[in-house]
Amino acid sequence: MGDARAFLRHALVISAGPLIWFAHFTIVYVWTALLCARGVGMDLIPAGILAATVVAAAALIVFAILSFRAMRRAGRNGGGNGRFLFAVAAALAALSLIGILWNGLPAVLVSACS
Amino acid sequence: MTVPDHSPRPPDERDKLRAVWRAPRGWRFISAVNNNHIGVWYIGTGLLFFLLAGILALMMRAQLAVPDNDLLSQNLYNQVFTMHGTIMMFLFAVPVVEAVAVFLLPNMLSARDLPFPRLGAFAFWAYAVGGIIFFLSLFFDLAPDGGWFMYPPLASFEFSPGINNDFWLLGIGFIEISAIAGAIEILVGVLLTRAPGMTLAKLPIYAWAMLVFAAIVIFAFPVLIVGTLLLELERSFHWPFFIADKGGDPLLWQHLFWFFGHPEVYIIFLPAAGMVSMIVPTMAQHPLIGYRIVVLSLVATAFFSFGLWVHHMFTTGIPNLSLSFFSAASMAVAIPSGLQVFAWIATFAAGRLKVTVPSLFVLGFLFIFVLGGLSGVMVAMVPFNWQIHDSYFVVAHFHYVLVGGMVFPLFAAIYYWMPMASHHALSERLGRWFFWLFFVGFNLTFFPMHITGLLGMPRRIHSYPAGMGWEWLNMLSTIGAFVIAAGILVFLFDLLRKFRPYQQPNRGNIWGAGSLEWLPSEDYATRSIPRVQDLYPLWRDSDLADDVDKGRYYLPGTATGNRETIVTSPVNARPLYVLRMPGPSWLSLFAAVFTAAFFMLLTGKLVTLAAIAGVAAVIFMLLWAWDTDWPPLGPVRVGGGLELPTYMTGAMSHSRWAMVILLIVLGVMAATLVFSYLFLWTVSPDIWPARGTEVVPAGTRLAAILLYLIAMALVMAAGRMLPRAARPGRALSLVGIAVGIAALVAAWLVEFRGYLASGLGPVDDAHGAILYAAISFQGLLVMTGLIMGGYLLLRLLAGKLDAQRRVAFDNTALFWYFTGATGIGLAAFFHLFPWLAG
């Protein structure tokens, strides 16, 4: 059981950043599509997107910092898989951060339902 | 004792190994299942489809060479461009990257084979037989003609009567099954059959790429399978998922298609990028710069690829803000792709580049792919996209990305790995001719199309009038296409002359590569399985090849008398057990042929014959499975002082991993149906029942849920009552499973009768259609659960299932839990949603 768990843990740590990106992406897309389709609460769209973006960005920054620290800790303990895992996880979180900022930006630039 | 172990080996050890792995002779050769054989046929079939679709491209270019041409009729032209796109994507690109993996991965990971050889054979034969029948439809004027993305309403029953588009829907739907089978094989292979010591941090980049590739397939393909099923249901039975008059929406198809279709681009590109990441270090004689960055970019691309699909739908009237999200993600995905490109350039710069044919193809790839990436950023801009949508600019863009991103790396790979697959390498001189003809021809064909598109030429037109300013550009493109064809002819000539796959020994490591696939090998792969300490084991240890070949590492002979490989843990590659594998078999081949027959006969509306073929396919699958749950043996010595078990149940059974992945596939299908339901509700709330209305009475739903719970409880109880040795307890588990089957079927019947009694029919409106689609999907799960349960009863009666030998049982139980949970989840969702949202 330990080996399967270790794998799941690795998969989750590596995917955490992109998963947050994906969750953010899904939320802002569904939020916009739903309100535009129904024609209700359209004024709330930009605020909702900004809120989701702030929350996702905060989560990614925290996760990236934790991963970076874990990477340095693993490095001091001889490197190996741990260092590799957390280095990739931290970098992916950073990349995902760029992704969600990019995705949140249209909320202040583009009118919602036109 | 450690490895390498220099003590003398028994003299007949290698001969015994050879005997176990020997391929059948004569005409029985086609019953081989070993990856070295299946892999070669698989790649060959992929290339055959490349040639066939290439010929279709030449026909199109001949038609478009001059204005007002009548070489091909409009009807035939429609079939030709549809088949060109479809074959290139579904019968060439995806299968061939899987094929290369089937051939390469075990060698690169130092496994003796992929973990499910018969599944590999099944995937290949299903694809080969189905694909060829699909292609032949062209000769009977029956080929699909709705474009490779089959948009309704054009592709639906009203505007495309006849069975042409059914060929696409059923043919492609079933080739996706083959692709998923391949992806499962690849995932389990990479995760569980690596050489001891090959941790995730020492995994060759190609294996990382294939891991990511297979994960994308697992999440993307099921969405298309559901999409094709819905469209086929609409075409055959008029269930109106995509008909606006009845509350459906043609855009639902586009969402489903492109949710698969965009990741598809990366499904094709990432394996190719993985190949390049193996070739570049060898050609530069320098380790890949930025290994971790490349891994990160593979993973990031996989995720980002699922946030891009709407950029194929920028002109469909979706709100601007929504379009902007996809535009932003389309630009974001350029970052990881760019990182990889810089890693390759840096590796070239850090080492000394040997200019060989593989290097030339890699350089050609970099040039073309970067241009395609740049025009990709252009088309990601919404306002620009509106101008060039459905024009030749798009045709130019995606050929730069796909041919540059996948075909050039594929030819680099063929030239690079040929010395390992064949007795001779391919010719450097002819290879250069091929490269330059292909490279120049490609740019001559496709670069002018950017301009033709900007000048307003729409794609998919079979002729155009003179005087539009398109004539000379089209002529250039046609000349370029024939230059490519000349290059391909040179390649085929070279291949015919030099490719000798089953002649030992292979040409060997002529490039001085560092990865394990270059170890001396025969049908059994390498003589022994090394312990890996580095990303480039052959560069680190110059004695490795000799030590491996002299049997100084693990499993130097056959430990159980069967074909076998070592299963290692997925993170640290710690040896866990010896996996016994089946040898040559007709069963998987027949199962594949009858599966293909089932789908093709269904296309021709020959329902009775299709049903017979379907039953035959299931019977052959069960017969094939019958032998694969081996009787447990005791532990065996595998060398280096290591003793490993030969049978594994529970969380680390490779079979369990495959089942879990299959359940993820089915879970994605269920989620797709729920998404479709919600999407249709969003666009057509007027056809949904009023808030609080019950389609099926709550009592009926509850009865179904209770019966699912009973079935799940019974299979759990049966698992506890499995007989220890032979007799005692058998009766109880038999009863548990039999009653469990009855409960499972009853659960479904109760709910289905509830739908029938509701007065709502699947053809009434989109709401009825999607509910019936969901209950039909659940019915398929229940039927599969029933067959698996019946199979368990037979195994119990035959004395092949007990408390130790229980992998078949565990997998079935897992499937039942899933079926029960899906049934309960769908019943609860469809019941509660109208209460909440109405």
Tab-separated table of C-alpha atoms in Angstrom, chain B residues 236-578:
chain	number	residue	atom	x	y	z
B	236	SER	CA	-29.724	6.756	-36.200
B	237	PHE	CA	-32.620	7.305	-33.809
B	238	HIS	CA	-33.225	11.070	-34.038
B	239	TRP	CA	-32.417	11.774	-30.382
B	240	PRO	CA	-32.132	15.582	-30.718
B	241	PHE	CA	-28.980	16.496	-28.767
B	242	PHE	CA	-27.835	18.970	-31.386
B	243	ILE	CA	-31.148	20.122	-32.910
B	244	ALA	CA	-32.013	23.647	-31.803
B	245	ASP	CA	-35.748	23.245	-32.514
B	246	LYS	CA	-35.955	20.559	-29.868
B	247	GLY	CA	-33.833	22.249	-27.246
B	248	GLY	CA	-30.546	20.782	-28.443
B	249	ASP	CA	-27.552	22.830	-29.496
B	250	PRO	CA	-25.041	22.203	-32.286
B	251	LEU	CA	-22.475	24.004	-30.131
B	252	LEU	CA	-22.601	21.141	-27.641
B	253	TRP	CA	-20.954	18.983	-30.299
B	254	GLN	CA	-18.279	21.607	-30.873
B	255	HIS	CA	-17.549	21.779	-27.150
B	256	LEU	CA	-17.275	18.006	-26.848
B	257	PHE	CA	-15.260	17.656	-30.021
B	258	TRP	CA	-12.753	20.373	-29.217
B	259	PHE	CA	-12.450	19.470	-25.550
B	260	PHE	CA	-10.902	16.368	-27.054
B	261	GLY	CA	-9.629	18.020	-30.210
B	262	HIS	CA	-7.285	20.539	-28.716
B	263	PRO	CA	-5.536	18.180	-26.306
B	264	GLU	CA	-5.249	15.937	-29.370
B	265	VAL	CA	-2.668	18.356	-30.746
B	266	TYR	CA	-0.547	17.776	-27.647
B	267	ILE	CA	-1.325	14.076	-27.702
B	268	ILE	CA	0.536	14.149	-30.999
B	269	PHE	CA	3.178	16.714	-30.132
B	270	LEU	CA	4.360	15.614	-26.677
B	271	PRO	CA	5.548	12.140	-27.737
B	272	ALA	CA	7.390	13.798	-30.607
B	273	ALA	CA	8.956	16.285	-28.179
B	274	GLY	CA	9.947	13.301	-26.038
B	275	MET	CA	11.705	11.711	-29.015
B	276	VAL	CA	13.547	14.953	-29.702
B	277	SER	CA	14.674	15.126	-26.065
B	278	MET	CA	16.310	11.717	-26.517
B	279	ILE	CA	17.896	12.471	-29.891
B	280	VAL	CA	19.324	15.901	-29.049
B	281	PRO	CA	21.597	14.770	-26.151
B	282	THR	CA	22.987	11.932	-28.256
B	283	MET	CA	23.672	14.108	-31.252
B	284	ALA	CA	25.284	16.756	-29.033
B	285	GLN	CA	26.983	14.097	-26.844
B	286	HIS	CA	25.869	16.123	-23.855
B	287	PRO	CA	23.166	15.486	-21.225
B	288	LEU	CA	19.918	17.353	-21.835
B	289	ILE	CA	20.143	20.822	-20.345
B	290	GLY	CA	17.201	21.525	-18.029
B	291	TYR	CA	15.833	18.002	-17.511
B	292	ARG	CA	13.490	19.265	-14.805
B	293	ILE	CA	12.362	22.187	-16.920
B	294	VAL	CA	11.455	19.813	-19.709
B	295	VAL	CA	9.495	17.589	-17.298
B	296	LEU	CA	7.697	20.621	-15.948
B	297	SER	CA	6.893	21.860	-19.419
B	298	LEU	CA	5.438	18.458	-20.381
B	299	VAL	CA	3.174	18.441	-17.316
B	300	ALA	CA	2.193	22.111	-17.731
B	301	THR	CA	1.372	21.615	-21.419
B	302	ALA	CA	-0.863	18.674	-20.532
B	303	PHE	CA	-2.937	20.789	-18.148
B	304	PHE	CA	-3.009	23.936	-20.255
B	305	SER	CA	-4.091	21.880	-23.258
B	306	PHE	CA	-7.456	21.369	-21.554
B	307	GLY	CA	-8.065	25.122	-21.370
B	308	LEU	CA	-7.751	25.888	-25.056
B	309	TRP	CA	-10.615	24.196	-26.809
B	310	VAL	CA	-12.807	27.242	-27.378
B	311	HIS	CA	-10.104	28.886	-29.469
B	312	HIS	CA	-11.418	26.677	-32.275
B	313	MET	CA	-14.819	28.299	-31.713
B	314	PHE	CA	-13.995	32.001	-31.651
B	315	THR	CA	-16.575	32.787	-34.342
B	316	THR	CA	-19.538	30.993	-32.770
B	317	GLY	CA	-20.933	33.926	-30.792
B	318	ILE	CA	-19.642	32.962	-27.361
B	319	PRO	CA	-19.330	36.039	-25.049
B	320	ASN	CA	-16.159	38.067	-25.573
B	321	LEU	CA	-14.976	37.622	-22.026
B	322	SER	CA	-15.197	33.839	-22.306
B	323	LEU	CA	-13.207	34.004	-25.532
B	324	SER	CA	-10.564	36.040	-23.722
B	325	PHE	CA	-9.994	33.255	-21.177
B	326	PHE	CA	-9.166	30.862	-23.973
B	327	SER	CA	-7.107	33.445	-25.778
B	328	ALA	CA	-5.070	33.957	-22.596
B	329	ALA	CA	-4.615	30.217	-22.053
B	330	SER	CA	-3.592	29.824	-25.696
B	331	MET	CA	-0.805	32.306	-25.121
B	332	ALA	CA	0.122	30.746	-21.779
B	333	VAL	CA	0.674	27.346	-23.389
B	334	ALA	CA	3.380	28.883	-25.566
B	335	ILE	CA	5.540	29.261	-22.449
B	336	PRO	CA	6.140	25.569	-21.698
B	337	SER	CA	6.593	24.805	-25.399
B	338	GLY	CA	9.129	27.637	-25.592
B	339	LEU	CA	10.972	26.308	-22.545
B	340	GLN	CA	11.476	22.972	-24.270
B	341	VAL	CA	12.762	24.629	-27.422
B	342	PHE	CA	15.311	26.580	-25.373
B	343	ALA	CA	16.377	23.389	-23.563
B	344	TRP	CA	17.122	21.718	-26.906
B	345	ILE	CA	18.981	24.722	-28.291
B	346	ALA	CA	21.010	24.990	-25.068
B	347	THR	CA	21.919	21.300	-25.274
B	348	PHE	CA	23.063	21.714	-28.857
B	349	ALA	CA	25.094	24.754	-27.797
B	350	ALA	CA	26.660	23.002	-24.801
B	351	GLY	CA	27.783	19.948	-26.756
B	352	ARG	CA	29.205	19.399	-30.225
B	353	LEU	CA	26.450	18.864	-32.735
B	354	LYS	CA	26.965	15.916	-35.087
B	355	VAL	CA	25.168	16.757	-38.312
B	356	THR	CA	23.398	13.493	-39.100
B	357	VAL	CA	20.038	12.796	-40.685
B	358	PRO	CA	18.282	12.668	-37.268
B	359	SER	CA	19.924	16.031	-36.377
B	360	LEU	CA	18.741	17.540	-39.646
B	361	PHE	CA	15.186	16.442	-38.995
B	362	VAL	CA	15.395	17.866	-35.471
B	363	LEU	CA	16.660	21.198	-36.821
B	364	GLY	CA	13.943	21.151	-39.478
B	365	PHE	CA	11.418	20.471	-36.732
B	366	LEU	CA	12.675	23.414	-34.664
B	367	PHE	CA	12.453	25.783	-37.617
B	368	ILE	CA	8.992	24.717	-38.753
B	369	PHE	CA	7.491	24.207	-35.316
B	370	VAL	CA	8.607	27.626	-34.091
B	371	LEU	CA	7.016	29.223	-37.164
B	372	GLY	CA	3.835	27.248	-36.476
B	373	GLY	CA	3.960	28.357	-32.844
B	374	LEU	CA	4.248	31.993	-33.901
B	375	SER	CA	1.284	31.778	-36.258
B	376	GLY	CA	-0.422	29.967	-33.355
B	377	VAL	CA	-0.021	33.016	-31.138
B	378	MET	CA	-1.445	35.067	-34.018
B	379	VAL	CA	-4.557	32.919	-34.328
B	380	ALA	CA	-4.930	32.948	-30.527
B	381	MET	CA	-5.757	36.670	-30.827
B	382	VAL	CA	-9.523	36.882	-31.090
B	383	PRO	CA	-9.824	39.795	-33.572
B	384	PHE	CA	-7.184	38.329	-35.903
B	385	ASN	CA	-8.820	34.939	-35.616
B	386	TRP	CA	-12.150	36.366	-36.790
B	387	GLN	CA	-10.460	37.540	-39.979
B	388	ILE	CA	-8.722	34.313	-40.938
B	389	HIS	CA	-11.130	31.745	-39.508
B	390	ASP	CA	-11.762	28.870	-41.940
B	391	SER	CA	-9.259	30.311	-44.414
B	392	TYR	CA	-6.066	28.809	-45.812
B	393	PHE	CA	-4.112	30.719	-43.143
B	394	VAL	CA	-5.424	28.199	-40.631
B	395	VAL	CA	-4.525	25.327	-42.954
B	396	ALA	CA	-0.976	26.694	-43.119
B	397	HIS	CA	-0.807	27.155	-39.340
B	398	PHE	CA	-1.892	23.687	-38.325
B	399	HIS	CA	0.268	21.969	-40.924
B	400	TYR	CA	3.285	23.898	-39.600
B	401	VAL	CA	2.422	22.768	-36.093
B	402	LEU	CA	1.484	19.184	-36.868
B	403	VAL	CA	3.947	18.288	-39.598
B	404	GLY	CA	6.681	20.370	-38.002
B	405	GLY	CA	5.818	19.254	-34.488
B	406	MET	CA	5.220	15.596	-35.160
B	407	VAL	CA	6.169	14.306	-38.609
B	408	PHE	CA	9.679	15.774	-38.669
B	409	PRO	CA	10.476	14.378	-35.193
B	410	LEU	CA	8.976	11.042	-36.252
B	411	PHE	CA	11.355	10.778	-39.199
B	412	ALA	CA	14.207	11.895	-36.959
B	413	ALA	CA	13.192	9.047	-34.656
B	414	ILE	CA	12.955	6.500	-37.456
B	415	TYR	CA	16.476	7.335	-38.637
B	416	TYR	CA	17.768	7.548	-35.068
B	417	TRP	CA	16.372	4.286	-33.709
B	418	MET	CA	16.640	2.276	-36.921
B	419	PRO	CA	20.033	0.766	-35.948
B	420	MET	CA	18.344	-0.667	-32.870
B	421	ALA	CA	15.364	-2.034	-34.797
B	422	SER	CA	17.156	-3.413	-37.835
B	423	HIS	CA	20.269	-5.244	-38.978
B	424	HIS	CA	21.276	-2.166	-41.020
B	425	ALA	CA	21.012	1.547	-40.364
B	426	LEU	CA	19.323	3.695	-43.033
B	427	SER	CA	21.522	5.492	-45.541
B	428	GLU	CA	22.906	8.875	-44.480
B	429	ARG	CA	23.222	9.980	-48.100
B	430	LEU	CA	19.667	9.109	-49.136
B	431	GLY	CA	18.459	10.419	-45.780
B	432	ARG	CA	19.869	13.846	-46.598
B	433	TRP	CA	18.130	13.820	-49.973
B	434	PHE	CA	14.928	12.873	-48.246
B	435	PHE	CA	15.320	15.596	-45.629
B	436	TRP	CA	15.995	18.396	-48.071
B	437	LEU	CA	13.203	17.360	-50.457
B	438	PHE	CA	10.797	17.121	-47.538
B	439	PHE	CA	11.934	20.354	-45.889
B	440	VAL	CA	11.919	22.459	-49.054
B	441	GLY	CA	8.757	20.787	-50.346
B	442	PHE	CA	6.998	21.377	-47.059
B	443	ASN	CA	7.767	25.077	-46.927
B	444	LEU	CA	6.950	25.459	-50.602
B	445	THR	CA	3.562	23.830	-50.031
B	446	PHE	CA	2.481	25.457	-46.836
B	447	PHE	CA	4.180	28.842	-46.563
B	448	PRO	CA	2.244	30.294	-49.532
B	449	MET	CA	-0.995	29.137	-47.873
B	450	HIS	CA	-0.555	31.835	-45.210
B	451	ILE	CA	-0.830	34.378	-48.006
B	452	THR	CA	-3.589	32.526	-49.873
B	453	GLY	CA	-5.549	32.637	-46.624
B	454	LEU	CA	-4.895	36.326	-46.061
B	455	LEU	CA	-6.079	36.905	-49.633
B	456	GLY	CA	-9.356	35.320	-48.613
B	457	MET	CA	-9.298	31.760	-49.929
B	458	PRO	CA	-11.569	29.629	-47.710
B	459	ARG	CA	-10.496	26.125	-46.785
B	460	ARG	CA	-12.419	23.081	-48.066
B	461	ILE	CA	-13.512	24.549	-51.398
B	462	HIS	CA	-13.085	22.115	-54.274
B	463	SER	CA	-12.395	24.794	-56.896
B	464	TYR	CA	-12.012	28.519	-57.228
B	465	PRO	CA	-12.554	31.009	-60.037
B	466	ALA	CA	-9.644	32.627	-61.903
B	467	GLY	CA	-8.756	36.227	-61.168
B	468	MET	CA	-8.786	36.078	-57.369
B	469	GLY	CA	-4.992	36.332	-57.158
B	470	TRP	CA	-4.796	32.794	-55.772
B	471	GLU	CA	-3.587	30.989	-58.900
B	472	TRP	CA	0.197	31.198	-58.563
B	473	LEU	CA	0.096	30.544	-54.821
B	474	ASN	CA	-1.954	27.407	-55.337
B	475	MET	CA	0.356	26.278	-58.112
B	476	LEU	CA	3.359	26.745	-55.796
B	477	SER	CA	1.623	24.704	-53.102
B	478	THR	CA	0.886	21.917	-55.557
B	479	ILE	CA	4.489	21.822	-56.797
B	480	GLY	CA	5.660	21.716	-53.168
B	481	ALA	CA	3.347	18.802	-52.395
B	482	PHE	CA	4.876	16.757	-55.198
B	483	VAL	CA	8.384	17.641	-53.988
B	484	ILE	CA	7.399	16.199	-50.587
B	485	ALA	CA	6.120	13.100	-52.364
B	486	ALA	CA	9.487	12.739	-54.119
B	487	GLY	CA	11.201	12.899	-50.735
B	488	ILE	CA	8.898	10.225	-49.342
B	489	LEU	CA	9.713	7.992	-52.317
B	490	VAL	CA	13.417	8.323	-51.532
B	491	PHE	CA	12.663	7.324	-47.940
B	492	LEU	CA	10.616	4.301	-49.018
B	493	PHE	CA	13.400	3.172	-51.339
B	494	ASP	CA	15.901	3.478	-48.508
B	495	LEU	CA	13.600	1.596	-46.152
B	496	LEU	CA	13.103	-1.205	-48.652
B	497	ARG	CA	16.844	-1.512	-49.139
B	498	LYS	CA	18.006	-1.372	-45.539
B	499	PHE	CA	15.240	-2.240	-43.097
B	500	ARG	CA	15.792	-5.801	-41.836
B	501	PRO	CA	13.929	-6.058	-38.558
B	502	TYR	CA	14.212	-9.669	-37.431
B	503	GLN	CA	17.769	-10.357	-38.484
B	504	GLN	CA	20.118	-10.653	-35.504
B	505	PRO	CA	22.145	-8.875	-34.352
B	506	ASN	CA	20.783	-5.367	-34.772
B	507	ARG	CA	23.146	-2.688	-36.001
B	508	GLY	CA	23.736	-1.456	-32.441
B	509	ASN	CA	24.626	1.796	-30.748
B	510	ILE	CA	26.164	3.635	-33.702
B	511	TRP	CA	25.383	7.087	-32.325
B	512	GLY	CA	27.005	6.566	-28.912
B	513	ALA	CA	23.715	7.066	-27.072
B	514	GLY	CA	23.415	6.819	-23.287
B	515	SER	CA	19.957	5.308	-22.694
B	516	LEU	CA	19.051	1.679	-22.078
B	517	GLU	CA	17.359	0.847	-25.377
B	518	TRP	CA	20.832	0.717	-26.894
B	519	LEU	CA	21.861	-2.281	-24.788
B	520	PRO	CA	22.411	-5.471	-26.806
B	521	SER	CA	19.001	-7.075	-27.234
B	522	GLU	CA	17.020	-9.854	-28.898
B	523	ASP	CA	13.336	-10.858	-28.764
B	524	TYR	CA	13.641	-11.275	-25.014
B	525	ALA	CA	14.893	-7.644	-24.826
B	526	THR	CA	18.128	-7.512	-22.808
B	527	ARG	CA	19.702	-10.644	-21.356
B	528	SER	CA	19.467	-9.252	-17.811
B	529	ILE	CA	17.779	-6.186	-16.327
B	530	PRO	CA	20.288	-3.622	-15.019
B	531	ARG	CA	20.161	-1.512	-11.883
B	532	VAL	CA	19.995	2.118	-13.013
B	533	GLN	CA	22.013	4.843	-11.301
B	534	ASP	CA	21.896	7.666	-13.812
B	535	LEU	CA	19.845	9.316	-16.550
B	536	TYR	CA	22.398	8.108	-19.085
B	537	PRO	CA	23.430	4.689	-17.759
B	538	LEU	CA	25.518	3.768	-20.804
B	539	TRP	CA	27.579	6.958	-20.516
B	540	ARG	CA	28.111	6.451	-16.812
B	541	ASP	CA	29.217	2.813	-16.951
B	542	SER	CA	31.134	1.687	-20.015
B	543	ASP	CA	30.937	-1.977	-18.895
B	544	LEU	CA	27.164	-1.925	-18.562
B	545	ALA	CA	26.379	-3.361	-22.003
B	546	ASP	CA	28.772	-6.259	-21.459
B	547	ASP	CA	27.608	-6.945	-17.902
B	548	VAL	CA	23.952	-6.913	-18.931
B	549	ASP	CA	24.609	-9.215	-21.869
B	550	LYS	CA	26.589	-11.679	-19.760
B	551	GLY	CA	23.647	-11.949	-17.353
B	552	ARG	CA	25.307	-10.197	-14.427
B	553	TYR	CA	22.208	-8.210	-13.481
B	554	TYR	CA	18.627	-9.200	-12.542
B	555	LEU	CA	16.551	-11.920	-14.140
B	556	PRO	CA	19.324	-13.260	-16.411
B	557	GLY	CA	17.202	-16.257	-17.422
B	558	THR	CA	13.618	-17.240	-16.953
B	559	ALA	CA	12.836	-17.661	-13.265
B	560	THR	CA	9.383	-19.240	-13.624
B	561	GLY	CA	9.722	-20.851	-17.049
B	562	ASN	CA	7.366	-18.229	-18.507
B	563	ARG	CA	7.794	-14.875	-20.153
B	564	GLU	CA	8.287	-12.427	-17.328
B	565	THR	CA	9.544	-9.027	-16.286
B	566	ILE	CA	10.187	-7.247	-12.984
B	567	VAL	CA	7.534	-4.946	-11.530
B	568	THR	CA	9.015	-2.032	-9.600
B	569	SER	CA	7.428	0.616	-7.405
B	570	PRO	CA	6.184	3.680	-9.319
B	571	VAL	CA	8.239	6.353	-7.528
B	572	ASN	CA	11.498	4.747	-6.436
B	573	ALA	CA	11.609	1.764	-8.806
B	574	ARG	CA	12.103	-0.699	-5.972
B	575	PRO	CA	11.690	-4.318	-7.211
B	576	LEU	CA	8.308	-5.679	-6.074
B	577	TYR	CA	7.494	-8.874	-7.917
B	578	VAL	CA	7.996	-10.924	-11.045
